């Protein structure tokens, strides 16, 4: 109902639905009426997600309601015409709860299962989310059947691969704003990870839980689970494999984002420094278990956490010139959106638009579905005096905003 409204107008819409005056809501937030009025009229730039979460709590709505999520997945050659609803049916199959998922006479070969999981994760890192959703609709039931059919070590391997399939489902659904469904995928995934007995897979799914908590605005809980994950990793870090080190490092980066959104500068710094130490031990940018971990990803998160903490000058100093060519397209495009956000806040909107257009060229689905893109484009369109530029008008049309 409120998808076409700007962020500020959505806040005003929900406030009015709750029968609140601006004075009441501003008082609950510890802010002035003038600040709230400017926010509702889109006269101030996107505030930190921690503040938006506080607004959502006061209005008793989900954070996604303010961010106009979930996004409608477009039909493409990759996705076909059975997208998120089909994946929802797979994830919410009641037979899982009853333990009646049937085995098959000829289960998927374990090597083929690995190949299929690799393919889906590679597509995710290429920001081909339509392909990922369509592939998971087929992959997850086959992986479940493998777990139900195999025994012993083979069952454990199948469980680990199913866990990783659930993780990529959770990551993709988070991108689309389907946060409750992403939590279901993460929950299913951590159960399979524990069944696998593989500490690397368990660590990877702990990160998935953190991301799911982040997407629902549960920042303090996300910090707690990161600390729990660090305790889990500790005995495995004396002589770690590069994969274990990478999974550990990315878990810390997720925790850094959580603590930044919670407004905890000290914990953010500690997580980033620990991740930086792990990247130094690794020695270079890697992509073990699809983590994209290394010095570059740590630098990307320094920019993102700076923006969440309101340190725009820091983000502008570190972000625009950061060379991200060594990380996957999904990471590069997400960083570009953060840089565009910082440039917009600094009043450099032409540069911000160019940054978004470049990201869209490389990763159209990543840009299309992210709430930051919608917010930035709506902000630019409102601030234009006269007709918007052709590039901006066409971008707005592609996002169904104009």
mmCIF file of N, CA, C and O in Angstrom, residues 198-201 203-204 207 229-230 232-254 271-295 297-298:
data_model
loop_
_atom_site.group_PDB
_atom_site.id
_atom_site.type_symbol
_atom_site.label_atom_id
_atom_site.label_comp_id
_atom_site.label_asym_id
_atom_site.label_seq_id
_atom_site.Cartn_x
_atom_site.Cartn_y
_atom_site.Cartn_z
ATOM 1 N N UNK A 198 30.255 -30.530 10.834
ATOM 2 C CA UNK A 198 31.390 -29.834 10.223
ATOM 3 C C UNK A 198 31.489 -28.439 10.826
ATOM 4 O O UNK A 198 30.618 -27.599 10.611
ATOM 5 N N UNK A 199 32.572 -28.121 11.574
ATOM 6 C CA UNK A 199 32.653 -26.816 12.239
ATOM 7 C C UNK A 199 32.680 -25.643 11.269
ATOM 8 O O UNK A 199 32.212 -24.557 11.604
ATOM 9 N N UNK A 200 33.213 -25.842 10.073
ATOM 10 C CA UNK A 200 33.223 -24.767 9.087
ATOM 11 C C UNK A 200 31.799 -24.433 8.643
ATOM 12 O O UNK A 200 31.412 -23.264 8.542
ATOM 13 N N UNK A 201 31.016 -25.481 8.387
ATOM 14 C CA UNK A 201 29.628 -25.268 7.968
ATOM 15 C C UNK A 201 28.820 -24.666 9.116
ATOM 16 O O UNK A 201 28.009 -23.750 8.911
ATOM 17 N N UNK A 203 29.937 -22.744 11.505
ATOM 18 C CA UNK A 203 30.340 -21.348 11.593
ATOM 19 C C UNK A 203 29.713 -20.498 10.507
ATOM 20 O O UNK A 203 29.294 -19.364 10.743
ATOM 21 N N UNK A 204 29.632 -21.049 9.313
ATOM 22 C CA UNK A 204 29.031 -20.320 8.201
ATOM 23 C C UNK A 204 27.561 -20.046 8.452
ATOM 24 O O UNK A 204 27.057 -18.947 8.164
ATOM 25 N N UNK A 207 26.810 -17.223 10.884
ATOM 26 C CA UNK A 207 26.809 -15.914 10.205
ATOM 27 C C UNK A 207 25.454 -15.658 9.555
ATOM 28 O O UNK A 207 24.956 -14.523 9.539
ATOM 29 N N UNK A 229 29.462 -16.880 18.452
ATOM 30 C CA UNK A 229 30.180 -17.502 17.333
ATOM 31 C C UNK A 229 31.683 -17.427 17.547
ATOM 32 O O UNK A 229 32.416 -18.383 17.251
ATOM 33 N N UNK A 230 32.164 -16.287 18.053
ATOM 34 C CA UNK A 230 33.606 -16.148 18.316
ATOM 35 C C UNK A 230 34.065 -17.189 19.327
ATOM 36 O O UNK A 230 35.159 -17.771 19.190
ATOM 37 N N UNK A 232 32.661 -20.092 19.710
ATOM 38 C CA UNK A 232 32.635 -21.364 18.979
ATOM 39 C C UNK A 232 33.904 -21.531 18.140
ATOM 40 O O UNK A 232 34.496 -22.620 18.078
ATOM 41 N N UNK A 233 34.337 -20.450 17.495
ATOM 42 C CA UNK A 233 35.501 -20.528 16.611
ATOM 43 C C UNK A 233 36.821 -20.685 17.371
ATOM 44 O O UNK A 233 37.780 -21.253 16.836
ATOM 45 N N UNK A 234 36.880 -20.177 18.605
ATOM 46 C CA UNK A 234 38.152 -20.047 19.313
ATOM 47 C C UNK A 234 39.023 -21.305 19.307
ATOM 48 O O UNK A 234 40.207 -21.242 18.964
ATOM 49 N N UNK A 235 38.477 -22.481 19.628
ATOM 50 C CA UNK A 235 39.346 -23.671 19.635
ATOM 51 C C UNK A 235 39.811 -24.101 18.243
ATOM 52 O O UNK A 235 40.734 -24.923 18.131
ATOM 53 N N UNK A 236 39.202 -23.548 17.201
ATOM 54 C CA UNK A 236 39.560 -23.942 15.829
ATOM 55 C C UNK A 236 40.543 -22.960 15.174
ATOM 56 O O UNK A 236 40.864 -23.122 13.995
ATOM 57 N N UNK A 237 41.021 -21.970 15.937
ATOM 58 C CA UNK A 237 41.824 -20.908 15.335
ATOM 59 C C UNK A 237 43.313 -20.993 15.645
ATOM 60 O O UNK A 237 44.076 -20.103 15.284
ATOM 61 N N UNK A 238 43.728 -22.066 16.297
ATOM 62 C CA UNK A 238 45.156 -22.180 16.620
ATOM 63 C C UNK A 238 45.988 -22.457 15.368
ATOM 64 O O UNK A 238 47.022 -21.828 15.145
ATOM 65 N N UNK A 239 45.516 -23.363 14.559
ATOM 66 C CA UNK A 239 46.145 -23.624 13.252
ATOM 67 C C UNK A 239 45.036 -23.777 12.220
ATOM 68 O O UNK A 239 44.815 -24.856 11.681
ATOM 69 N N UNK A 240 44.334 -22.703 11.914
ATOM 70 C CA UNK A 240 43.125 -22.813 11.083
ATOM 71 C C UNK A 240 43.441 -22.985 9.607
ATOM 72 O O UNK A 240 44.467 -22.511 9.105
ATOM 73 N N UNK A 241 42.543 -23.650 8.910
ATOM 74 C CA UNK A 241 42.605 -23.673 7.454
ATOM 75 C C UNK A 241 42.201 -22.290 6.947
ATOM 76 O O UNK A 241 41.609 -21.476 7.671
ATOM 77 N N UNK A 242 42.498 -22.012 5.699
ATOM 78 C CA UNK A 242 42.107 -20.729 5.120
ATOM 79 C C UNK A 242 40.585 -20.594 5.079
ATOM 80 O O UNK A 242 40.046 -19.491 5.221
ATOM 81 N N UNK A 243 39.884 -21.719 4.909
ATOM 82 C CA UNK A 243 38.420 -21.670 4.910
ATOM 83 C C UNK A 243 37.890 -21.311 6.281
ATOM 84 O O UNK A 243 37.001 -20.455 6.417
ATOM 85 N N UNK A 244 38.402 -21.950 7.324
ATOM 86 C CA UNK A 244 37.968 -21.637 8.685
ATOM 87 C C UNK A 244 38.255 -20.175 9.021
ATOM 88 O O UNK A 244 37.412 -19.471 9.599
ATOM 89 N N UNK A 245 39.427 -19.696 8.638
ATOM 90 C CA UNK A 245 39.797 -18.305 8.914
ATOM 91 C C UNK A 245 38.865 -17.344 8.187
ATOM 92 O O UNK A 245 38.467 -16.304 8.726
ATOM 93 N N UNK A 246 38.487 -17.698 6.968
ATOM 94 C CA UNK A 246 37.596 -16.843 6.179
ATOM 95 C C UNK A 246 36.188 -16.801 6.770
ATOM 96 O O UNK A 246 35.562 -15.741 6.840
ATOM 97 N N UNK A 247 35.682 -17.960 7.181
ATOM 98 C CA UNK A 247 34.346 -18.013 7.778
ATOM 99 C C UNK A 247 34.333 -17.222 9.086
ATOM 100 O O UNK A 247 33.390 -16.465 9.373
ATOM 101 N N UNK A 248 35.374 -17.380 9.867
ATOM 102 C CA UNK A 248 35.505 -16.625 11.122
ATOM 103 C C UNK A 248 35.530 -15.119 10.837
ATOM 104 O O UNK A 248 34.823 -14.333 11.486
ATOM 105 N N UNK A 249 36.316 -14.703 9.858
ATOM 106 C CA UNK A 249 36.431 -13.283 9.544
ATOM 107 C C UNK A 249 35.120 -12.670 9.094
ATOM 108 O O UNK A 249 34.767 -11.562 9.517
ATOM 109 N N UNK A 250 34.386 -13.391 8.261
ATOM 110 C CA UNK A 250 33.111 -12.840 7.793
ATOM 111 C C UNK A 250 32.073 -12.793 8.919
ATOM 112 O O UNK A 250 31.212 -11.912 8.924
ATOM 113 N N UNK A 251 32.157 -13.718 9.865
ATOM 114 C CA UNK A 251 31.263 -13.654 11.025
ATOM 115 C C UNK A 251 31.526 -12.377 11.819
ATOM 116 O O UNK A 251 30.590 -11.708 12.284
ATOM 117 N N UNK A 252 32.780 -12.007 11.958
ATOM 118 C CA UNK A 252 33.130 -10.775 12.661
ATOM 119 C C UNK A 252 32.643 -9.543 11.903
ATOM 120 O O UNK A 252 32.201 -8.558 12.517
ATOM 121 N N UNK A 253 32.699 -9.580 10.582
ATOM 122 C CA UNK A 253 32.226 -8.438 9.789
ATOM 123 C C UNK A 253 30.720 -8.255 9.954
ATOM 124 O O UNK A 253 30.227 -7.126 10.043
ATOM 125 N N UNK A 254 29.987 -9.360 9.986
ATOM 126 C CA UNK A 254 28.543 -9.264 10.229
ATOM 127 C C UNK A 254 28.284 -8.668 11.603
ATOM 128 O O UNK A 254 27.382 -7.833 11.783
ATOM 129 N N UNK A 271 35.366 -5.622 16.587
ATOM 130 C CA UNK A 271 35.070 -6.633 15.572
ATOM 131 C C UNK A 271 35.863 -6.360 14.291
ATOM 132 O O UNK A 271 36.399 -7.294 13.674
ATOM 133 N N UNK A 272 35.929 -5.103 13.878
ATOM 134 C CA UNK A 272 36.669 -4.775 12.654
ATOM 135 C C UNK A 272 38.155 -5.068 12.816
ATOM 136 O O UNK A 272 38.798 -5.591 11.890
ATOM 137 N N UNK A 273 38.701 -4.744 13.964
ATOM 138 C CA UNK A 273 40.133 -5.006 14.179
ATOM 139 C C UNK A 273 40.420 -6.497 14.211
ATOM 140 O O UNK A 273 41.435 -6.962 13.665
ATOM 141 N N UNK A 274 39.525 -7.278 14.830
ATOM 142 C CA UNK A 274 39.716 -8.729 14.845
ATOM 143 C C UNK A 274 39.594 -9.303 13.440
ATOM 144 O O UNK A 274 40.361 -10.205 13.048
ATOM 145 N N UNK A 275 38.656 -8.788 12.657
ATOM 146 C CA UNK A 275 38.518 -9.230 11.268
ATOM 147 C C UNK A 275 39.752 -8.843 10.460
ATOM 148 O O UNK A 275 40.217 -9.616 9.601
ATOM 149 N N UNK A 276 40.290 -7.659 10.721
ATOM 150 C CA UNK A 276 41.504 -7.225 10.022
ATOM 151 C C UNK A 276 42.679 -8.136 10.356
ATOM 152 O O UNK A 276 43.481 -8.482 9.481
ATOM 153 N N UNK A 277 42.766 -8.549 11.613
ATOM 154 C CA UNK A 277 43.823 -9.492 11.999
ATOM 155 C C UNK A 277 43.662 -10.817 11.259
ATOM 156 O O UNK A 277 44.644 -11.415 10.790
ATOM 157 N N UNK A 278 42.417 -11.295 11.151
ATOM 158 C CA UNK A 278 42.167 -12.542 10.420
ATOM 159 C C UNK A 278 42.542 -12.388 8.951
ATOM 160 O O UNK A 278 43.097 -13.312 8.333
ATOM 161 N N UNK A 279 42.241 -11.224 8.359
ATOM 162 C CA UNK A 279 42.591 -10.986 6.952
ATOM 163 C C UNK A 279 44.098 -10.961 6.763
ATOM 164 O O UNK A 279 44.620 -11.448 5.751
ATOM 165 N N UNK A 280 44.814 -10.401 7.736
ATOM 166 C CA UNK A 280 46.288 -10.396 7.643
ATOM 167 C C UNK A 280 46.831 -11.821 7.728
ATOM 168 O O UNK A 280 47.795 -12.166 7.018
ATOM 169 N N UNK A 281 46.239 -12.639 8.601
ATOM 170 C CA UNK A 281 46.668 -14.031 8.685
ATOM 171 C C UNK A 281 46.393 -14.759 7.376
ATOM 172 O O UNK A 281 47.201 -15.587 6.937
ATOM 173 N N UNK A 282 45.271 -14.440 6.757
ATOM 174 C CA UNK A 282 44.931 -15.059 5.472
ATOM 175 C C UNK A 282 45.894 -14.596 4.385
ATOM 176 O O UNK A 282 46.292 -15.375 3.518
ATOM 177 N N UNK A 283 46.231 -13.295 4.398
ATOM 178 C CA UNK A 283 47.268 -12.764 3.526
ATOM 179 C C UNK A 283 46.795 -12.174 2.215
ATOM 180 O O UNK A 283 47.559 -11.473 1.545
ATOM 181 N N UNK A 284 45.563 -12.423 1.835
ATOM 182 C CA UNK A 284 45.086 -11.928 0.533
ATOM 183 C C UNK A 284 43.568 -12.098 0.479
ATOM 184 O O UNK A 284 42.972 -12.749 1.333
ATOM 185 N N UNK A 285 42.960 -11.511 -0.542
ATOM 186 C CA UNK A 285 41.526 -11.707 -0.750
ATOM 187 C C UNK A 285 41.268 -13.126 -1.247
ATOM 188 O O UNK A 285 41.910 -13.582 -2.199
ATOM 189 N N UNK A 286 40.361 -13.816 -0.568
ATOM 190 C CA UNK A 286 39.994 -15.178 -0.935
ATOM 191 C C UNK A 286 38.472 -15.241 -1.111
ATOM 192 O O UNK A 286 37.766 -14.276 -0.824
ATOM 193 N N UNK A 287 38.003 -16.391 -1.538
ATOM 194 C CA UNK A 287 36.551 -16.601 -1.610
ATOM 195 C C UNK A 287 36.225 -18.017 -1.142
ATOM 196 O O UNK A 287 35.429 -18.721 -1.740
ATOM 197 N N UNK A 288 36.872 -18.400 -0.047
ATOM 198 C CA UNK A 288 36.650 -19.730 0.501
ATOM 199 C C UNK A 288 35.218 -19.837 1.034
ATOM 200 O O UNK A 288 34.747 -18.969 1.760
ATOM 201 N N UNK A 289 34.533 -20.900 0.654
ATOM 202 C CA UNK A 289 33.154 -21.137 1.046
ATOM 203 C C UNK A 289 32.309 -19.900 0.775
ATOM 204 O O UNK A 289 31.422 -19.557 1.527
ATOM 205 N N UNK A 290 32.607 -19.224 -0.320
ATOM 206 C CA UNK A 290 31.852 -18.059 -0.814
ATOM 207 C C UNK A 290 31.789 -16.926 0.223
ATOM 208 O O UNK A 290 30.797 -16.215 0.326
ATOM 209 N N UNK A 291 32.891 -16.724 0.937
ATOM 210 C CA UNK A 291 32.938 -15.666 1.947
ATOM 211 C C UNK A 291 33.411 -14.323 1.393
ATOM 212 O O UNK A 291 33.154 -13.289 2.005
ATOM 213 N N UNK A 292 34.122 -14.339 0.256
ATOM 214 C CA UNK A 292 34.720 -13.116 -0.291
ATOM 215 C C UNK A 292 35.546 -12.402 0.776
ATOM 216 O O UNK A 292 35.607 -11.167 0.805
ATOM 217 N N UNK A 293 36.186 -13.167 1.642
ATOM 218 C CA UNK A 293 36.882 -12.550 2.770
ATOM 219 C C UNK A 293 38.325 -12.221 2.425
ATOM 220 O O UNK A 293 38.988 -12.916 1.659
ATOM 221 N N UNK A 294 38.789 -11.146 3.042
ATOM 222 C CA UNK A 294 40.157 -10.695 2.888
ATOM 223 C C UNK A 294 40.240 -9.215 3.209
ATOM 224 O O UNK A 294 39.258 -8.595 3.656
ATOM 225 N N UNK A 295 41.395 -8.594 2.981
ATOM 226 C CA UNK A 295 41.559 -7.167 3.321
ATOM 227 C C UNK A 295 40.535 -6.255 2.647
ATOM 228 O O UNK A 295 40.086 -5.275 3.250
ATOM 229 N N UNK A 297 37.355 -6.879 1.721
ATOM 230 C CA UNK A 297 36.031 -6.949 2.346
ATOM 231 C C UNK A 297 36.043 -6.266 3.713
ATOM 232 O O UNK A 297 35.048 -5.656 4.123
ATOM 233 N N UNK A 298 37.148 -6.351 4.427
ATOM 234 C CA UNK A 298 37.255 -5.618 5.690
ATOM 235 C C UNK A 298 37.154 -4.115 5.425
ATOM 236 O O UNK A 298 36.438 -3.388 6.127
#
